[in-house]
Coordinates of C-alpha atoms in Angstrom, one line a residue:
Chain A
M1 CA -17.0 -3.2 -95.1
K2 CA -16.8 -6.8 -93.6
I3 CA -19.6 -8.4 -95.6
A4 CA -19.2 -9.0 -99.4
S5 CA -21.4 -7.4 -101.9
R6 CA -24.8 -9.2 -102.5
F7 CA -24.7 -8.0 -105.9
L8 CA -22.7 -8.8 -108.9
T9 CA -21.4 -5.6 -111.0
R10 CA -21.7 -6.0 -114.3
P11 CA -18.2 -5.1 -116.3
D12 CA -20.0 -2.2 -118.2
T13 CA -20.0 -0.3 -114.6
T14 CA -16.5 0.7 -113.8
G15 CA -16.3 3.2 -110.6
T16 CA -15.0 6.8 -111.5
V17 CA -16.1 8.8 -108.6
R18 CA -14.2 8.4 -105.2
L19 CA -15.8 8.9 -102.1
T20 CA -15.5 7.6 -98.6
V21 CA -17.6 5.7 -95.8
D22 CA -16.8 6.0 -92.3
G23 CA -13.0 7.0 -94.0
A24 CA -12.5 3.9 -95.8
P25 CA -12.3 4.9 -99.7
F26 CA -14.1 3.3 -102.5
T27 CA -14.9 4.3 -105.9
A28 CA -18.7 4.6 -107.6
R29 CA -19.9 5.0 -111.1
A30 CA -21.0 8.8 -111.7
G31 CA -24.9 9.0 -111.8
D32 CA -25.4 6.5 -109.2
T33 CA -27.0 6.9 -105.9
V34 CA -25.3 6.7 -102.6
A35 CA -27.2 3.3 -101.8
A36 CA -26.5 1.9 -105.1
A37 CA -22.9 2.4 -104.7
L38 CA -22.6 1.2 -101.2
L39 CA -24.5 -2.0 -102.1
A40 CA -22.1 -2.4 -105.1
V41 CA -19.2 -2.6 -102.8
S42 CA -20.5 -4.0 -99.6
G43 CA -23.1 -6.1 -97.9
D44 CA -23.1 -4.3 -94.5
A45 CA -25.6 -2.2 -92.7
F46 CA -26.4 1.2 -93.7
R47 CA -27.3 2.4 -90.3
Q48 CA -28.5 1.0 -86.9
T49 CA -31.8 1.8 -85.5
G50 CA -32.7 3.3 -82.2
K51 CA -32.9 -0.2 -80.7
G52 CA -29.3 -1.3 -82.5
A53 CA -31.0 -3.1 -85.1
P54 CA -29.0 -3.5 -88.4
R55 CA -30.6 -1.8 -91.3
A56 CA -29.8 -1.7 -95.4
A57 CA -31.5 0.4 -98.2
Y58 CA -34.7 -1.3 -98.9
C59 CA -36.9 0.1 -101.4
M60 CA -34.5 2.0 -103.6
M61 CA -37.4 4.5 -104.7
G62 CA -37.3 7.0 -101.9
V63 CA -40.7 5.4 -100.2
C64 CA -39.2 3.4 -97.0
F65 CA -36.5 5.8 -95.4
D66 CA -34.3 3.0 -94.2
C67 CA -31.2 3.8 -96.3
L68 CA -30.7 7.3 -94.2
I69 CA -27.3 7.9 -93.7
E70 CA -24.8 11.0 -93.2
V71 CA -23.9 12.6 -96.5
D72 CA -21.4 15.4 -95.9
G73 CA -22.4 16.1 -92.6
Q74 CA -25.9 16.1 -93.4
P75 CA -27.6 13.2 -91.4
N76 CA -30.6 11.4 -92.5
S77 CA -30.1 11.8 -96.1
Q78 CA -31.9 9.5 -98.1
G79 CA -28.9 7.5 -100.0
C80 CA -31.2 6.0 -102.7
M81 CA -32.5 9.8 -103.4
T82 CA -28.7 11.4 -103.4
Q83 CA -26.5 11.1 -106.0
V84 CA -22.9 10.5 -105.8
R85 CA -20.2 13.0 -105.8
D86 CA -16.4 13.2 -106.2
G87 CA -14.6 13.6 -102.7
M88 CA -18.3 12.8 -100.9
V89 CA -17.8 11.8 -97.1
L90 CA -20.7 9.1 -96.0
R91 CA -20.8 8.0 -92.5
R92 CA -23.2 5.3 -91.2
Q93 CA -25.4 6.1 -88.5
H94 CA -25.8 4.6 -84.9
G95 CA -29.0 5.0 -83.5
L96 CA -31.1 8.1 -83.6
R97 CA -30.4 11.9 -84.5
R98 CA -30.9 14.8 -82.6
L99 CA -31.8 18.3 -84.1
S100 CA -28.4 19.1 -83.8
G101 CA -27.0 16.0 -86.2
D102 CA -25.3 14.4 -83.5
E103 CA -25.8 10.8 -82.4
D104 CA -28.6 10.3 -79.7
R105 CA -26.6 8.5 -77.1
A106 CA -28.7 8.7 -73.9
Chain B
M1 CA -53.0 34.2 -112.4
P2 CA -51.9 30.5 -112.9
E3 CA -48.6 30.1 -114.3
V4 CA -49.3 27.1 -116.0
D5 CA -52.4 25.2 -117.1
L6 CA -51.2 21.8 -116.0
A7 CA -49.1 20.7 -113.2
I8 CA -48.2 16.9 -113.3
I9 CA -47.0 15.0 -110.7
G10 CA -44.9 11.9 -111.6
A11 CA -43.1 11.5 -115.0
G12 CA -44.0 7.9 -115.5
P13 CA -46.1 6.1 -118.1
A14 CA -49.2 8.0 -117.0
G15 CA -47.6 11.4 -116.2
M16 CA -45.4 11.1 -119.7
A17 CA -48.3 10.2 -121.8
A18 CA -50.2 13.0 -120.2
A19 CA -47.7 15.7 -120.6
A20 CA -47.3 15.2 -124.5
A21 CA -51.1 15.1 -124.7
A22 CA -51.9 18.3 -123.2
A23 CA -48.8 19.9 -124.7
G24 CA -50.0 18.8 -127.9
G25 CA -53.5 20.6 -127.5
G26 CA -51.6 23.8 -126.8
A27 CA -51.6 23.6 -123.1
R28 CA -48.6 25.0 -120.6
V29 CA -47.4 22.0 -119.0
L30 CA -44.9 21.4 -115.9
I31 CA -44.2 18.1 -115.0
L32 CA -42.3 17.3 -111.6
D33 CA -40.5 14.1 -110.7
E34 CA -38.4 12.7 -107.6
Q35 CA -36.0 11.0 -109.6
P36 CA -33.4 12.6 -111.6
R37 CA -35.0 11.7 -114.8
A38 CA -38.2 10.7 -116.5
G39 CA -39.5 7.2 -116.8
G40 CA -41.0 6.3 -113.4
Q41 CA -40.2 2.9 -111.9
I42 CA -41.0 1.0 -115.0
Y43 CA -38.7 3.0 -117.2
R44 CA -36.2 4.0 -114.9
N45 CA -33.1 5.3 -116.2
L46 CA -33.9 4.5 -119.6
G47 CA -33.3 8.0 -120.6
A48 CA -29.5 7.7 -119.7
G49 CA -29.1 6.0 -122.9
D50 CA -27.5 2.9 -121.8
D51 CA -28.1 -0.1 -124.6
A52 CA -25.7 -2.6 -122.6
R53 CA -28.5 -4.0 -120.6
A54 CA -30.3 -6.0 -123.2
Y55 CA -31.6 -8.7 -120.6
L56 CA -34.0 -6.4 -119.3
G57 CA -36.1 -7.3 -122.4
P58 CA -38.0 -5.4 -124.8
D59 CA -40.7 -3.9 -122.6
Y60 CA -38.5 -1.9 -121.0
F61 CA -37.0 -0.1 -124.3
A62 CA -40.7 0.4 -125.3
G63 CA -40.6 3.6 -122.9
R64 CA -38.0 5.5 -125.5
A65 CA -40.7 7.3 -127.2
L66 CA -42.4 8.5 -124.2
I67 CA -39.5 10.0 -122.7
A68 CA -38.3 11.6 -125.7
A69 CA -41.7 13.3 -126.2
L70 CA -41.3 15.4 -122.9
D71 CA -38.5 17.4 -124.9
G72 CA -41.4 18.7 -127.0
A73 CA -42.6 22.5 -127.0
G74 CA -45.0 23.8 -124.1
I75 CA -43.7 21.4 -121.7
R76 CA -41.3 22.0 -118.5
A77 CA -39.9 19.1 -116.7
E78 CA -38.4 19.6 -113.5
F79 CA -36.4 16.5 -111.5
G80 CA -35.0 16.1 -108.2
A81 CA -38.4 17.3 -107.2
T82 CA -40.1 16.1 -104.4
V83 CA -43.7 17.4 -104.4
W84 CA -44.9 17.6 -100.7
R85 CA -48.0 19.7 -100.7
V86 CA -50.7 20.0 -103.3
E87 CA -53.4 22.5 -102.5
P88 CA -57.0 22.3 -103.9
G89 CA -56.9 25.5 -106.0
G90 CA -54.1 24.5 -107.8
R91 CA -51.1 25.4 -105.9
V92 CA -48.1 22.6 -105.8
V93 CA -45.0 23.0 -103.5
W94 CA -42.2 20.9 -104.0
S95 CA -38.5 20.2 -102.8
Q96 CA -35.7 20.4 -105.0
G97 CA -32.0 20.7 -104.1
G98 CA -32.7 21.9 -100.2
K99 CA -34.8 24.7 -101.3
S100 CA -38.9 24.6 -101.8
H101 CA -40.6 25.9 -104.8
M102 CA -44.2 26.9 -105.7
A103 CA -46.1 27.1 -108.8
T104 CA -49.9 27.4 -109.4
A105 CA -51.6 25.5 -111.9
R106 CA -55.3 25.7 -113.4
H107 CA -55.6 21.8 -113.0
V108 CA -53.0 19.2 -111.3
L109 CA -52.9 15.5 -112.4
L110 CA -51.5 13.3 -109.6
A111 CA -49.5 10.5 -111.6
G112 CA -47.6 9.2 -108.5
G113 CA -47.9 5.4 -109.4
A114 CA -47.2 2.5 -107.3
Q115 CA -45.3 1.3 -104.6
E116 CA -44.4 -2.3 -103.5
R117 CA -46.9 -4.0 -100.9
P118 CA -45.1 -3.8 -97.8
T119 CA -44.3 -7.7 -97.2
P120 CA -44.1 -8.0 -93.3
F121 CA -42.4 -11.8 -91.8
P122 CA -40.0 -12.2 -89.1
G123 CA -36.8 -11.1 -90.3
W124 CA -38.0 -8.8 -93.3
T125 CA -35.9 -5.7 -91.9
L126 CA -32.5 -7.6 -91.9
P127 CA -29.7 -6.2 -94.6
G128 CA -29.9 -8.9 -97.5
V129 CA -33.7 -8.9 -97.8
M130 CA -35.2 -6.3 -100.5
P131 CA -38.1 -6.1 -102.2
A132 CA -37.7 -7.8 -105.8
G133 CA -38.6 -4.5 -107.6
A134 CA -36.0 -2.6 -105.6
A135 CA -33.6 -5.2 -107.2
Q136 CA -34.6 -4.8 -110.5
I137 CA -34.2 -1.1 -109.9
L138 CA -30.7 -1.6 -109.2
M139 CA -30.5 -3.6 -112.1
K140 CA -31.9 -0.5 -114.3
T141 CA -29.9 2.2 -112.7
S142 CA -26.6 0.8 -111.7
G143 CA -26.3 -2.7 -113.5
L144 CA -26.0 -4.4 -110.4
L145 CA -27.2 -8.2 -110.6
P146 CA -28.5 -9.9 -107.5
R147 CA -26.0 -12.8 -106.4
D148 CA -27.7 -16.4 -105.9
A149 CA -30.6 -14.8 -104.8
V150 CA -34.0 -16.2 -103.6
L151 CA -37.3 -14.6 -105.3
A152 CA -40.0 -15.2 -102.8
G153 CA -43.8 -14.1 -102.5
C154 CA -46.1 -14.0 -105.8
G155 CA -47.1 -12.0 -108.8
P156 CA -46.0 -11.7 -112.3
L157 CA -43.3 -9.2 -111.4
L158 CA -41.3 -12.3 -109.6
Y159 CA -41.3 -14.2 -113.1
L160 CA -39.8 -10.9 -115.2
I161 CA -37.1 -10.5 -112.6
A162 CA -36.4 -13.9 -112.6
A163 CA -35.9 -14.2 -116.3
Q164 CA -34.1 -11.0 -116.4
L165 CA -31.6 -12.6 -114.2
I166 CA -31.4 -15.7 -116.2
E167 CA -30.7 -13.5 -119.2
A168 CA -28.3 -11.4 -117.6
G169 CA -26.2 -14.8 -116.6
A170 CA -27.0 -14.5 -112.9
P171 CA -29.9 -17.0 -112.2
P172 CA -31.7 -16.7 -109.0
R173 CA -31.1 -19.8 -106.6
A174 CA -34.6 -20.6 -106.4
L175 CA -38.1 -19.1 -106.9
V176 CA -40.3 -19.5 -103.9
E177 CA -44.1 -18.8 -104.5
T178 CA -46.9 -17.8 -102.0
Q179 CA -49.8 -18.5 -104.3
T180 CA -51.7 -22.0 -103.8
P181 CA -53.2 -24.4 -106.8
A182 CA -56.4 -23.4 -105.3
A183 CA -56.1 -19.6 -105.7
M184 CA -54.7 -20.6 -109.3
L185 CA -57.9 -22.4 -110.1
G186 CA -60.1 -20.1 -108.7
A187 CA -58.4 -17.6 -111.0
M188 CA -59.4 -19.6 -114.1
R189 CA -63.2 -18.4 -113.8
H190 CA -61.6 -15.2 -115.2
L191 CA -59.6 -16.4 -118.0
P192 CA -62.3 -16.1 -121.0
G193 CA -62.6 -12.5 -119.9
A194 CA -58.7 -12.1 -119.8
F195 CA -58.7 -13.3 -123.7
A196 CA -58.5 -9.5 -124.7
A197 CA -55.2 -9.5 -122.9
F198 CA -54.0 -12.2 -124.6
P199 CA -50.7 -11.2 -125.7
M200 CA -49.7 -10.8 -122.1
L201 CA -51.1 -13.8 -120.9
F202 CA -48.9 -15.3 -123.7
K203 CA -45.7 -13.4 -122.5
G204 CA -46.3 -14.7 -118.8
V205 CA -46.7 -18.5 -119.8
R206 CA -43.0 -17.7 -122.2
L207 CA -41.4 -16.3 -118.9
I208 CA -42.4 -19.3 -116.8
A209 CA -41.1 -21.7 -119.4
R210 CA -38.1 -19.8 -119.4
I211 CA -37.6 -20.1 -115.6
V212 CA -38.4 -23.8 -115.9
A213 CA -35.9 -24.5 -119.0
A214 CA -33.4 -22.6 -116.8
G215 CA -33.6 -25.2 -114.0
V216 CA -34.4 -22.7 -111.5
A217 CA -35.8 -24.4 -108.3
R218 CA -39.5 -23.9 -107.8
H219 CA -41.5 -24.0 -104.8
T220 CA -45.5 -23.1 -105.1
G221 CA -48.0 -22.6 -101.9
A222 CA -45.1 -21.7 -99.7
S223 CA -45.8 -20.1 -96.4
G224 CA -44.1 -19.6 -93.0
F225 CA -41.7 -17.1 -94.4
N226 CA -38.7 -16.5 -92.0
A227 CA -35.3 -15.0 -92.3
S228 CA -32.5 -15.2 -90.1
P229 CA -29.2 -13.8 -90.4
T230 CA -26.0 -16.3 -90.8
G231 CA -22.4 -15.5 -89.4
D232 CA -21.4 -14.1 -92.5
G233 CA -24.0 -11.6 -93.1
G234 CA -26.0 -14.2 -95.5
I235 CA -29.6 -15.0 -94.9
V236 CA -31.4 -18.5 -93.8
F237 CA -34.8 -18.6 -95.6
S238 CA -36.9 -20.9 -93.9
F239 CA -40.8 -21.7 -95.1
R240 CA -43.1 -24.6 -95.4
T241 CA -44.8 -26.1 -98.4
G242 CA -47.7 -28.4 -97.3
R243 CA -46.3 -30.2 -94.2
R244 CA -42.9 -30.2 -95.9
A245 CA -40.0 -27.6 -94.2
H246 CA -37.5 -25.8 -96.2
Q247 CA -34.5 -24.0 -95.5
L248 CA -32.2 -22.2 -98.4
Q249 CA -29.1 -19.7 -97.7
T250 CA -28.6 -16.7 -99.8
P251 CA -27.0 -13.6 -99.7
L252 CA -30.2 -11.9 -100.8
L253 CA -33.8 -12.6 -100.1
L254 CA -36.2 -10.8 -102.8
T255 CA -39.6 -10.6 -101.8
H256 CA -42.7 -9.2 -103.6
Q257 CA -46.4 -9.3 -102.9
G258 CA -47.7 -7.1 -105.7
V259 CA -47.8 -3.4 -106.2
V260 CA -50.4 -0.8 -104.4
P261 CA -51.2 2.7 -105.5
S262 CA -49.2 5.6 -103.8
T263 CA -51.7 7.5 -102.5
H264 CA -50.1 10.0 -99.8
I265 CA -50.7 12.8 -102.0
S266 CA -54.0 12.3 -103.2
R267 CA -55.2 11.7 -99.7
A268 CA -53.2 14.8 -98.3
A269 CA -55.0 16.6 -101.3
G270 CA -58.6 15.8 -99.8
V271 CA -59.6 13.3 -102.6
A272 CA -62.1 10.9 -101.7
H273 CA -61.0 7.4 -101.7
E274 CA -62.3 3.8 -102.0
W275 CA -61.2 0.1 -100.7
N276 CA -60.5 -2.1 -103.7
A277 CA -61.2 -5.5 -102.5
A278 CA -59.9 -7.4 -105.3
Q279 CA -56.7 -5.5 -105.1
Q280 CA -56.6 -5.4 -101.3
A281 CA -55.3 -1.4 -101.4
F282 CA -57.3 2.1 -101.5
Q283 CA -57.5 3.9 -104.4
P284 CA -58.9 7.3 -105.0
K285 CA -62.3 7.7 -106.4
T286 CA -62.1 8.6 -110.3
D287 CA -64.7 8.9 -113.2
D288 CA -63.9 7.9 -116.5
W289 CA -61.3 10.6 -117.3
G290 CA -59.6 10.4 -113.9
A291 CA -61.5 13.3 -112.6
T292 CA -61.9 13.1 -108.4
D293 CA -64.1 15.2 -106.2
V294 CA -61.8 17.7 -105.8
N295 CA -62.4 20.4 -108.5
G296 CA -59.2 20.7 -110.7
I297 CA -57.4 17.5 -109.6
H298 CA -57.5 14.3 -111.8
V299 CA -55.5 11.1 -110.8
A300 CA -54.1 8.6 -113.7
G301 CA -52.0 5.5 -113.7
D302 CA -51.1 2.8 -111.1
G303 CA -51.8 5.9 -108.5
A304 CA -55.4 5.5 -109.3
G305 CA -55.5 1.4 -109.1
I306 CA -53.1 -1.0 -110.3
G307 CA -53.3 -1.6 -114.2
G308 CA -49.7 -1.9 -115.4
A309 CA -47.7 0.4 -117.8
E310 CA -50.2 0.4 -120.9
A311 CA -53.0 1.1 -118.8
A312 CA -51.5 4.0 -117.4
Q313 CA -50.3 5.6 -120.7
A314 CA -54.1 5.5 -121.7
A315 CA -55.4 6.7 -118.3
G316 CA -53.0 9.7 -118.6
R317 CA -53.8 10.7 -122.3
L318 CA -57.6 10.4 -121.2
A319 CA -57.1 13.1 -118.1
A320 CA -55.1 15.1 -120.8
F321 CA -58.3 15.3 -122.9
D322 CA -60.4 16.0 -120.4
I323 CA -58.4 18.5 -118.9
L324 CA -58.2 20.2 -122.3
Y325 CA -61.7 20.1 -122.4
R326 CA -62.1 21.8 -119.3
L327 CA -59.6 24.4 -120.2
G328 CA -62.0 25.2 -123.3
R329 CA -59.2 24.0 -125.6
W330 CA -61.5 21.2 -126.9
S331 CA -65.3 20.4 -127.5
A332 CA -66.6 17.8 -125.6
D333 CA -67.1 16.0 -129.2
A334 CA -63.3 16.4 -130.0
R335 CA -62.5 14.8 -126.4
N336 CA -64.7 11.9 -126.9
Q337 CA -63.5 11.4 -130.5
R338 CA -60.0 11.5 -129.4
A339 CA -60.4 9.3 -126.5
A340 CA -61.8 6.3 -128.4
A341 CA -58.5 4.6 -129.1
D342 CA -57.6 4.8 -125.5
R343 CA -60.6 3.8 -124.0
A344 CA -60.0 0.5 -126.2
A345 CA -56.4 0.3 -125.1
L346 CA -57.6 0.5 -121.3
R347 CA -60.1 -2.2 -121.6
R348 CA -57.4 -4.5 -122.8
A349 CA -55.0 -3.8 -120.4
W350 CA -57.6 -4.0 -117.7
A351 CA -59.0 -7.3 -118.9
I352 CA -56.3 -9.3 -117.1
R353 CA -56.6 -7.6 -113.9
P354 CA -59.4 -9.9 -112.4
F355 CA -57.3 -13.1 -113.4
L356 CA -54.1 -11.5 -111.9
D357 CA -55.6 -10.2 -108.9
C358 CA -57.4 -13.4 -107.8
A359 CA -54.3 -15.8 -108.7
Y360 CA -51.6 -13.7 -107.3
A361 CA -53.5 -12.3 -104.0
P362 CA -51.2 -11.2 -101.5
A363 CA -50.8 -14.2 -99.0
P364 CA -52.8 -13.8 -95.6
E365 CA -49.7 -14.1 -93.4
I366 CA -48.6 -10.8 -94.9
L367 CA -51.6 -8.9 -94.7
A368 CA -52.3 -9.6 -91.2
P369 CA -49.0 -11.0 -89.2
E370 CA -48.7 -12.1 -85.8
G371 CA -46.2 -12.0 -83.1
D372 CA -42.7 -10.4 -83.2
T373 CA -43.0 -9.5 -87.0
I374 CA -42.0 -5.7 -87.2
V375 CA -44.9 -3.8 -88.7
C376 CA -43.9 -0.2 -88.6
R377 CA -40.0 -0.6 -90.0
C378 CA -39.4 3.1 -88.7
E379 CA -40.6 3.0 -85.2
E380 CA -39.8 -0.8 -84.8
I381 CA -43.3 -2.0 -83.7
T382 CA -44.3 -5.4 -83.7
A383 CA -47.6 -7.3 -85.0
A384 CA -48.1 -8.2 -81.5
Q385 CA -47.9 -4.5 -79.8
I386 CA -50.6 -3.5 -82.4
R387 CA -52.8 -6.3 -81.5
Q388 CA -52.2 -5.6 -77.8
S389 CA -53.2 -1.5 -78.7
Y390 CA -56.2 -3.1 -80.1
A391 CA -57.0 -5.1 -77.0
E392 CA -56.7 -2.3 -75.1
G393 CA -58.9 0.1 -77.0
A394 CA -57.2 1.4 -80.0
I395 CA -60.0 0.7 -82.4
G396 CA -58.5 2.3 -85.8
P397 CA -55.3 3.4 -87.1
R398 CA -55.4 6.7 -85.8
Q399 CA -55.7 5.2 -82.3
V400 CA -52.9 2.9 -83.0
K401 CA -50.5 5.6 -84.0
T402 CA -51.2 7.2 -80.9
A403 CA -50.9 4.3 -78.8
T404 CA -48.0 2.7 -80.4
R405 CA -46.0 5.5 -82.8
A406 CA -46.7 2.8 -85.6
G407 CA -47.2 5.1 -88.7
M408 CA -45.2 8.0 -86.8
G409 CA -41.8 7.8 -88.8
H410 CA -39.7 9.0 -91.3
C411 CA -41.9 7.1 -94.3
Q412 CA -45.1 8.6 -92.6
G413 CA -46.8 5.2 -92.7
R414 CA -46.0 4.0 -96.2
M415 CA -44.7 0.8 -95.0
C416 CA -47.5 -0.1 -92.3
D417 CA -50.5 1.5 -92.9
L418 CA -52.1 -1.4 -94.9
T419 CA -50.4 -3.8 -92.5
T420 CA -52.1 -2.0 -89.6
R421 CA -55.2 -1.9 -91.2
G422 CA -54.9 -5.5 -92.2
I423 CA -54.3 -6.8 -88.6
L424 CA -57.2 -4.3 -87.1
A425 CA -59.4 -6.3 -89.5
S426 CA -58.6 -9.5 -88.6
C427 CA -59.3 -8.3 -85.1
G428 CA -62.7 -7.6 -86.2
A429 CA -62.2 -3.8 -86.2
A430 CA -64.5 -1.6 -88.7
P431 CA -63.0 0.0 -91.5
A432 CA -61.4 3.7 -91.4
A433 CA -61.0 6.4 -94.5
P434 CA -57.3 6.5 -95.1
R435 CA -55.7 10.1 -94.2
A436 CA -52.4 11.9 -95.0
R437 CA -51.5 15.7 -94.2
S438 CA -48.9 17.6 -96.0
P439 CA -45.9 18.0 -95.9
I440 CA -46.1 14.3 -97.4
K441 CA -42.3 14.2 -97.4
P442 CA -40.0 15.0 -94.7
V443 CA -38.9 18.7 -95.4
T444 CA -36.7 20.9 -92.8
L445 CA -37.9 23.3 -90.6
G446 CA -35.0 25.8 -92.3
E447 CA -36.8 25.0 -95.9
L448 CA -40.3 25.9 -94.5
A449 CA -38.9 29.0 -92.9
A450 CA -37.0 30.4 -96.2
L451 CA -40.1 29.5 -98.4
A452 CA -42.5 31.4 -95.6
A453 CA -39.9 34.5 -95.9
H454 CA -39.9 34.4 -99.7
Q455 CA -43.9 34.4 -99.5
E456 CA -43.5 37.8 -97.2
T457 CA -41.2 39.4 -99.4
S458 CA -43.2 38.8 -102.5
S459 CA -46.6 39.6 -101.6

């Protein structure tokens, strides 16, 4: 989480759900999506494309699939369509996924 | 034997109004929505009962009654339900919690609403560039407020979001609009026709006055959009007004060029579509009741052509009335009489569209970009690659898709189809009919296999 969040969080939205992204712990508000929770704490990319370009959540309504992220071991999950849960483990993706879910580094 | 009389896909203003009207007429209704709760994008998260966000304004909170009405008798509502197939004959298939489910309905109403028009320009794929509507969704669902944002593009939504940000104490750094004074002047001829929608026009004027009073820098007639990253993750946004070059630095560039109907579901259901030249988008062909050329399928709301939330509610009810008639529950006379109020509401809401469509037409450089601008975000295909494929004989969107992979990614062309068509049109290609095939959202092979196994054991 090197880049500061591009959003201000209203004081009425304190986080109570604890999760991690690439091993780093952070908190989110119950009822939030994974994408909203990440955008609230960091301005970093969610993933890198097959060509290595950084991408973050974009449409926030399940249309564009730019927010793809690994959720509890499930790759290519739509961050903007997935609700946060206590203990959730997120991993940012680098490059394309294989069918097995592993990174395609070929 | 159909399990329900009516399956409604989409719980926004059109779907919710239709559900209440159909159930009120005695129909058994199933309503499905991809989001965790009812409301659509316009009333997104309103059902969560968070009153702390008065800055979103009274139009947002006006959706409460529609949402409450879904609790009525005769309505089964399923959320987190992504419909990926609608068959003629009324079978609807959806994915929910990692499993696929099916139901058969005597009638299907598609009320999938709209999506923001893709706004391709150099740098629009960078983290820190988002659609303005996406930022508004974050305001509604999570109380996140864009920090020192620049709003860029055109359309009434930009004014609403700017005013909401000012109200919330997080005013945008600047408002950069692409519409030209000439377009505005051209739109004036539609003003007399828009008189029926005077309250809506007045609302717009008040929003602009609020933005000006707050001292937000405003540029109009802007073009040549370009975003590049700064060392610390920010965005340098450059554009021109006339011969003047501008540069603004911001953590978050929010773009908007209007909204377009979400048509993947109606396309895949086999419904005929037509090109709406004023709105620069495809829409399903419907009659006055929202009925399509596919027996048993109606479409209502923004998914049938952009008209806004009030038009969507009226259209949703009109479709429900027609379906009650077709179910044999209402006579044609009863249907026609009940329709009068909603027909009038629809006329009022539609009155302002010719003015808005003309004044805030999407910028030409967005419709048919050039050079290294990425068109297909999923497969990272540029405008130049699409133009090259046309030069090499790819005469339509299908051929471009085969040649370049543009439109073959996860989003199934939702973010590039209109742009690919815009580029082809600018090259002189003949228009091609829109297509889509189910599954219209990605489904795992495991989920499909489980569904097939279930069908075998139950048949």
